[in-house]
Amino acid sequence: MEHSAQAAESPTEDKQAESPTLDEPWRELCWGEKQRNLQYVQEYKPENNDIQYLRVLLYGPVGAGKSSFINSVSNVVRGRMTIPALASATTSDKSFTTKYETHKLMKGRGSSKTFYPVVFNDIMGLEDGDRRGAHADDIKLALRGHVKEGYKFNPVSPLTQDDPGYNPTPSADGRVHVLVCAMSANAPQLKSSVLEKMSKIRETASDLGIPQMAMMTHIDEACGETEKNLRNVYKSKHLRKKMKDFSAAVGIPMNCIFPVKNYSEEIDLNDDVDTLILSALRKIIDFGDDFIEKI
């Protein structure tokens, strides 16, 4: 009898072992507090008088969703669908972004139009190989504020001091205050040449004391449970493993990695999508502001 009772239990145990989600989320997130975080973001202003904008630089492999993240942040902050950064809807191994551009978040309309004091710089994606995608040296110069607005990235030859796209005297405003890596949860393992470029960029940022974070995008595409219900994001075993693997490969600690879903096919805003974006954006502002205080 004892043997048959054990046999009866085993399918349940197998079923539990196969569950793609944890019973409890491994990171707490207050899903109902969108308005509080939105207010925090909308009311933020750097205390340092020399700095008008907290500057966030996004980098990462091609197709990681850097431009889409900027658009998603703009949607949340402005409360409607917007497209400040052109993004590609196709999956390609070539970068859609080719110029160094600053994306500002508009506040108000018409004659009362101003901008939120957080700006995003989008750069060409990192590609496999030496002569493809953004050059690590260009990104290192951007961190120090030496890259002029509109500079067109050249994968073959990085920016030099003699180039018209080089800014010899960057202001405190033009420097980067937070470095954010965008990485797709749906992407295969990173190639060694891309990891090497990321390592060089991170090393320069560390030398400059610039805080570093990561956004893990495409979480709904990578995990069926999260696609069904975005609130499963911190219960998903697959996404947790993806984040841990990425943390180990790149060296960014888990508490500085944030899973987000960018707006892509939606035509209206969604509170759960907004909540994840605001959770990440609030930390970007906190980390960047701490750095600004030290300048």
Short mmCIF file of C-alpha atoms in Angstrom, two decimals:
data_model
loop_
_atom_site.label_atom_id
_atom_site.label_comp_id
_atom_site.label_asym_id
_atom_site.label_seq_id
_atom_site.Cartn_x
_atom_site.Cartn_y
_atom_site.Cartn_z
CA MET A 1 0.00 0.00 0.00
CA GLU A 2 2.81 2.34 0.92
CA HIS A 3 4.40 1.82 -2.51
CA SER A 4 1.17 2.66 -4.38
CA ALA A 5 0.68 5.83 -2.28
CA GLN A 6 4.17 6.99 -3.27
CA ALA A 7 3.44 6.19 -6.89
CA ALA A 8 0.25 8.25 -6.71
CA GLU A 9 2.18 11.23 -5.37
CA SER A 10 4.89 11.30 -8.00
CA PRO A 11 2.89 12.80 -10.90
CA THR A 12 2.03 15.79 -8.70
CA GLU A 13 5.66 16.18 -7.75
CA ASP A 14 6.65 16.03 -11.43
CA LYS A 15 4.01 18.59 -12.26
CA GLN A 16 5.36 20.93 -9.56
CA ALA A 17 8.91 20.43 -10.77
CA GLU A 18 7.87 21.35 -14.29
CA SER A 19 6.07 24.55 -13.31
CA PRO A 20 7.57 27.47 -15.27
CA THR A 21 6.78 29.89 -12.44
CA LEU A 22 7.77 30.27 -8.80
CA ASP A 23 5.04 30.31 -6.12
CA GLU A 24 6.15 33.77 -4.96
CA PRO A 25 7.86 36.56 -6.93
CA TRP A 26 11.61 36.76 -6.26
CA ARG A 27 11.48 40.58 -6.46
CA GLU A 28 8.66 42.65 -5.02
CA LEU A 29 6.94 45.19 -7.25
CA CYS A 30 3.92 47.28 -6.28
CA TRP A 31 1.77 46.93 -9.40
CA GLY A 32 -0.85 49.41 -8.22
CA GLU A 33 1.56 52.31 -7.63
CA LYS A 34 1.96 53.58 -11.17
CA GLN A 35 0.78 57.10 -10.30
CA ARG A 36 3.21 57.50 -7.38
CA ASN A 37 6.21 56.50 -9.52
CA LEU A 38 4.98 58.60 -12.44
CA GLN A 39 4.72 61.65 -10.19
CA TYR A 40 8.24 61.00 -8.88
CA VAL A 41 9.61 60.90 -12.44
CA GLN A 42 7.60 63.92 -13.65
CA GLU A 43 8.66 66.07 -10.68
CA TYR A 44 12.36 65.21 -10.79
CA LYS A 45 14.83 68.06 -11.29
CA PRO A 46 18.65 67.97 -10.88
CA GLU A 47 19.80 70.03 -7.88
CA ASN A 48 23.10 70.90 -9.57
CA ASN A 49 22.67 74.29 -11.28
CA ASP A 50 25.26 73.44 -13.97
CA ILE A 51 23.15 70.51 -15.13
CA GLN A 52 19.87 71.04 -16.93
CA TYR A 53 19.45 67.44 -18.07
CA LEU A 54 20.27 64.09 -16.53
CA ARG A 55 21.77 62.26 -19.52
CA VAL A 56 21.19 58.53 -20.03
CA LEU A 57 23.23 56.65 -22.64
CA LEU A 58 21.74 53.44 -24.03
CA TYR A 59 23.98 50.84 -25.61
CA GLY A 60 23.76 47.16 -26.44
CA PRO A 61 23.56 44.61 -29.25
CA VAL A 62 21.60 45.28 -32.45
CA GLY A 63 17.86 44.67 -32.04
CA ALA A 64 17.89 44.88 -28.24
CA GLY A 65 15.14 47.54 -28.26
CA LYS A 66 17.11 50.69 -27.34
CA SER A 67 15.05 53.07 -29.50
CA SER A 68 11.82 51.29 -28.54
CA PHE A 69 12.68 51.74 -24.85
CA ILE A 70 13.08 55.51 -25.38
CA ASN A 71 9.69 55.61 -27.13
CA SER A 72 8.11 53.55 -24.33
CA VAL A 73 9.48 55.92 -21.66
CA SER A 74 8.10 58.86 -23.66
CA ASN A 75 4.69 57.14 -23.86
CA VAL A 76 4.53 56.59 -20.10
CA VAL A 77 5.73 60.06 -19.10
CA ARG A 78 3.50 61.86 -21.60
CA GLY A 79 0.50 59.58 -21.09
CA ARG A 80 -0.01 58.78 -24.76
CA MET A 81 1.62 57.00 -27.69
CA THR A 82 4.66 58.88 -29.08
CA ILE A 83 7.62 58.14 -31.38
CA PRO A 84 10.56 60.44 -30.56
CA ALA A 85 13.13 57.79 -31.62
CA LEU A 86 12.66 55.99 -34.93
CA ALA A 87 12.77 52.24 -34.31
CA SER A 88 12.91 49.31 -36.70
CA ALA A 89 10.05 46.83 -36.67
CA THR A 90 12.15 44.17 -38.38
CA THR A 91 14.68 41.82 -36.81
CA SER A 92 18.02 42.51 -38.44
CA ASP A 93 21.71 42.02 -37.68
CA LYS A 94 22.34 45.61 -38.83
CA SER A 95 21.78 48.62 -36.59
CA PHE A 96 18.81 50.85 -37.46
CA THR A 97 20.26 53.78 -35.47
CA THR A 98 23.33 55.26 -37.18
CA LYS A 99 23.62 58.75 -35.64
CA TYR A 100 24.31 60.05 -32.15
CA GLU A 101 21.03 61.67 -31.13
CA THR A 102 19.61 63.19 -27.97
CA HIS A 103 15.96 62.37 -27.35
CA LYS A 104 14.10 64.78 -25.08
CA LEU A 105 10.76 64.05 -23.42
CA MET A 106 8.26 66.78 -24.22
CA LYS A 107 6.25 68.42 -21.45
CA GLY A 108 3.13 70.42 -22.30
CA ARG A 109 2.18 71.71 -25.75
CA GLY A 110 2.28 74.81 -27.89
CA SER A 111 3.74 77.95 -26.33
CA SER A 112 3.98 76.31 -22.88
CA LYS A 113 6.03 73.40 -24.27
CA THR A 114 9.15 72.50 -22.27
CA PHE A 115 11.13 69.29 -21.70
CA TYR A 116 11.56 66.92 -18.79
CA PRO A 117 15.07 67.14 -17.31
CA VAL A 118 15.97 63.56 -18.32
CA VAL A 119 17.33 62.94 -21.82
CA PHE A 120 18.30 59.74 -23.63
CA ASN A 121 21.11 59.23 -26.09
CA ASP A 122 20.63 56.40 -28.54
CA ILE A 123 23.61 54.98 -30.39
CA MET A 124 24.35 52.47 -33.11
CA GLY A 125 24.02 48.87 -31.91
CA LEU A 126 27.01 46.67 -31.10
CA GLU A 127 27.59 44.02 -33.77
CA ASP A 128 29.73 40.93 -34.02
CA GLY A 129 33.15 41.65 -35.58
CA ASP A 130 35.65 44.52 -35.57
CA ARG A 131 34.37 46.56 -38.49
CA ARG A 132 30.64 46.37 -37.83
CA GLY A 133 28.27 48.30 -35.58
CA ALA A 134 29.21 51.01 -33.10
CA HIS A 135 32.89 51.23 -32.23
CA ALA A 136 33.59 50.82 -28.50
CA ASP A 137 35.96 53.83 -28.66
CA ASP A 138 33.12 56.06 -29.92
CA ILE A 139 30.93 55.05 -26.98
CA LYS A 140 33.81 55.69 -24.58
CA LEU A 141 34.12 59.23 -26.02
CA ALA A 142 30.34 59.70 -25.72
CA LEU A 143 30.54 58.89 -22.00
CA ARG A 144 32.88 61.89 -21.56
CA GLY A 145 30.66 64.15 -23.71
CA HIS A 146 33.08 64.35 -26.67
CA VAL A 147 30.57 63.22 -29.34
CA LYS A 148 28.60 66.00 -31.03
CA GLU A 149 24.88 65.76 -31.72
CA GLY A 150 24.19 64.19 -35.13
CA TYR A 151 27.60 62.50 -35.44
CA LYS A 152 27.28 59.58 -37.89
CA PHE A 153 28.91 56.44 -36.56
CA ASN A 154 31.57 54.83 -38.72
CA PRO A 155 32.22 51.20 -37.72
CA VAL A 156 35.52 51.17 -39.62
CA SER A 157 37.13 54.24 -38.04
CA PRO A 158 36.19 55.68 -34.65
CA LEU A 159 35.92 59.40 -33.95
CA THR A 160 39.21 61.33 -33.65
CA GLN A 161 40.02 64.76 -32.20
CA ASP A 162 40.37 66.19 -35.74
CA ASP A 163 36.89 65.06 -36.75
CA PRO A 164 34.13 67.76 -36.96
CA GLY A 165 31.95 65.41 -34.89
CA TYR A 166 34.38 65.70 -31.95
CA ASN A 167 33.51 68.06 -29.11
CA PRO A 168 36.77 69.16 -27.42
CA THR A 169 35.11 71.01 -24.52
CA PRO A 170 32.12 69.04 -23.18
CA SER A 171 29.92 70.65 -20.53
CA ALA A 172 28.82 68.87 -17.35
CA ASP A 173 25.43 68.68 -19.09
CA GLY A 174 26.89 66.93 -22.14
CA ARG A 175 28.52 64.14 -20.16
CA VAL A 176 26.70 60.86 -19.53
CA HIS A 177 25.30 60.42 -16.01
CA VAL A 178 23.92 56.87 -16.32
CA LEU A 179 24.99 54.08 -18.67
CA VAL A 180 22.21 51.64 -19.51
CA CYS A 181 22.72 48.40 -21.39
CA ALA A 182 19.72 47.09 -23.33
CA MET A 183 19.60 43.34 -23.84
CA SER A 184 16.86 41.18 -25.37
CA ALA A 185 15.64 38.26 -23.24
CA ASN A 186 14.81 36.56 -26.53
CA ALA A 187 18.29 36.81 -28.04
CA PRO A 188 20.76 33.93 -28.27
CA GLN A 189 23.96 33.98 -26.22
CA LEU A 190 26.12 37.04 -26.84
CA LYS A 191 29.06 36.61 -29.20
CA SER A 192 32.51 36.98 -27.61
CA SER A 193 33.39 40.04 -29.76
CA VAL A 194 30.21 41.85 -28.59
CA LEU A 195 30.96 40.93 -24.95
CA GLU A 196 34.48 42.29 -25.38
CA LYS A 197 33.13 45.63 -26.68
CA MET A 198 30.68 45.80 -23.77
CA SER A 199 33.48 45.07 -21.33
CA LYS A 200 35.60 47.96 -22.69
CA ILE A 201 32.64 50.36 -22.44
CA ARG A 202 31.85 49.24 -18.88
CA GLU A 203 35.50 49.61 -17.87
CA THR A 204 35.59 53.24 -19.06
CA ALA A 205 32.29 53.99 -17.29
CA SER A 206 33.69 52.45 -14.08
CA ASP A 207 36.84 54.59 -14.35
CA LEU A 208 34.62 57.68 -14.69
CA GLY A 209 32.41 56.57 -11.79
CA ILE A 210 29.31 56.49 -14.04
CA PRO A 211 26.55 54.24 -12.61
CA GLN A 212 25.54 51.29 -14.79
CA MET A 213 22.30 49.41 -15.24
CA ALA A 214 20.68 47.03 -17.69
CA MET A 215 17.23 46.67 -19.22
CA MET A 216 16.14 43.20 -20.28
CA THR A 217 13.64 43.71 -23.11
CA HIS A 218 11.28 41.42 -25.08
CA ILE A 219 10.33 39.57 -21.88
CA ASP A 220 6.88 38.69 -23.26
CA GLU A 221 8.38 37.08 -26.36
CA ALA A 222 10.89 35.10 -24.29
CA CYS A 223 8.43 33.72 -21.74
CA GLY A 224 4.93 32.41 -22.39
CA GLU A 225 3.83 32.91 -18.77
CA THR A 226 4.85 36.58 -18.91
CA GLU A 227 3.15 36.99 -22.27
CA LYS A 228 -0.08 35.67 -20.73
CA ASN A 229 0.25 37.93 -17.69
CA LEU A 230 2.99 40.55 -17.34
CA ARG A 231 2.68 40.29 -13.56
CA ASN A 232 4.38 36.88 -13.78
CA VAL A 233 7.65 38.59 -14.73
CA TYR A 234 9.26 38.09 -11.32
CA LYS A 235 7.81 34.59 -10.98
CA SER A 236 9.22 33.36 -14.31
CA LYS A 237 12.04 30.86 -13.79
CA HIS A 238 13.17 31.32 -17.38
CA LEU A 239 13.49 35.10 -17.12
CA ARG A 240 15.27 34.86 -13.78
CA LYS A 241 17.80 32.46 -15.33
CA LYS A 242 18.21 34.77 -18.34
CA MET A 243 18.93 37.70 -16.01
CA LYS A 244 21.40 35.65 -13.95
CA ASP A 245 23.22 34.44 -17.07
CA PHE A 246 23.39 38.00 -18.41
CA SER A 247 24.64 39.29 -15.04
CA ALA A 248 27.40 36.66 -15.00
CA ALA A 249 28.41 37.32 -18.64
CA VAL A 250 28.47 41.13 -18.47
CA GLY A 251 29.19 41.79 -14.80
CA ILE A 252 26.15 43.96 -14.00
CA PRO A 253 24.68 42.88 -10.63
CA MET A 254 21.15 41.44 -10.52
CA ASN A 255 19.78 44.39 -8.51
CA CYS A 256 20.79 46.70 -11.39
CA ILE A 257 18.99 44.64 -14.06
CA PHE A 258 15.36 45.44 -14.84
CA PRO A 259 13.03 43.42 -17.07
CA VAL A 260 10.82 45.64 -19.24
CA LYS A 261 8.33 45.25 -22.03
CA ASN A 262 8.56 47.95 -24.68
CA TYR A 263 5.44 49.17 -26.45
CA SER A 264 5.34 47.55 -29.88
CA GLU A 265 1.93 46.41 -31.13
CA GLU A 266 -0.27 48.25 -28.61
CA ILE A 267 -2.16 51.36 -29.64
CA ASP A 268 -3.15 52.31 -26.08
CA LEU A 269 -1.21 52.50 -22.83
CA ASN A 270 -1.24 49.58 -20.41
CA ASP A 271 -0.77 50.04 -16.64
CA ASP A 272 1.34 46.89 -16.16
CA VAL A 273 3.69 47.81 -19.02
CA ASP A 274 3.95 51.32 -17.55
CA THR A 275 4.66 49.98 -14.06
CA LEU A 276 7.69 47.98 -15.19
CA ILE A 277 9.05 50.91 -17.24
CA LEU A 278 8.56 53.34 -14.34
CA SER A 279 10.24 50.94 -11.91
CA ALA A 280 13.34 51.00 -14.15
CA LEU A 281 13.11 54.73 -14.91
CA ARG A 282 12.91 55.65 -11.24
CA LYS A 283 16.16 53.74 -10.58
CA ILE A 284 17.82 55.37 -13.61
CA ILE A 285 16.96 58.78 -12.13
CA ASP A 286 18.12 57.81 -8.62
CA PHE A 287 21.46 56.42 -9.83
CA GLY A 288 22.05 59.34 -12.20
CA ASP A 289 21.18 61.92 -9.57
CA ASP A 290 23.61 60.36 -7.09
CA PHE A 291 26.34 60.72 -9.74
CA ILE A 292 25.38 64.33 -10.53
CA GLU A 293 25.66 65.18 -6.83
CA LYS A 294 29.32 64.12 -6.92
CA ILE A 295 30.28 66.18 -9.98
#
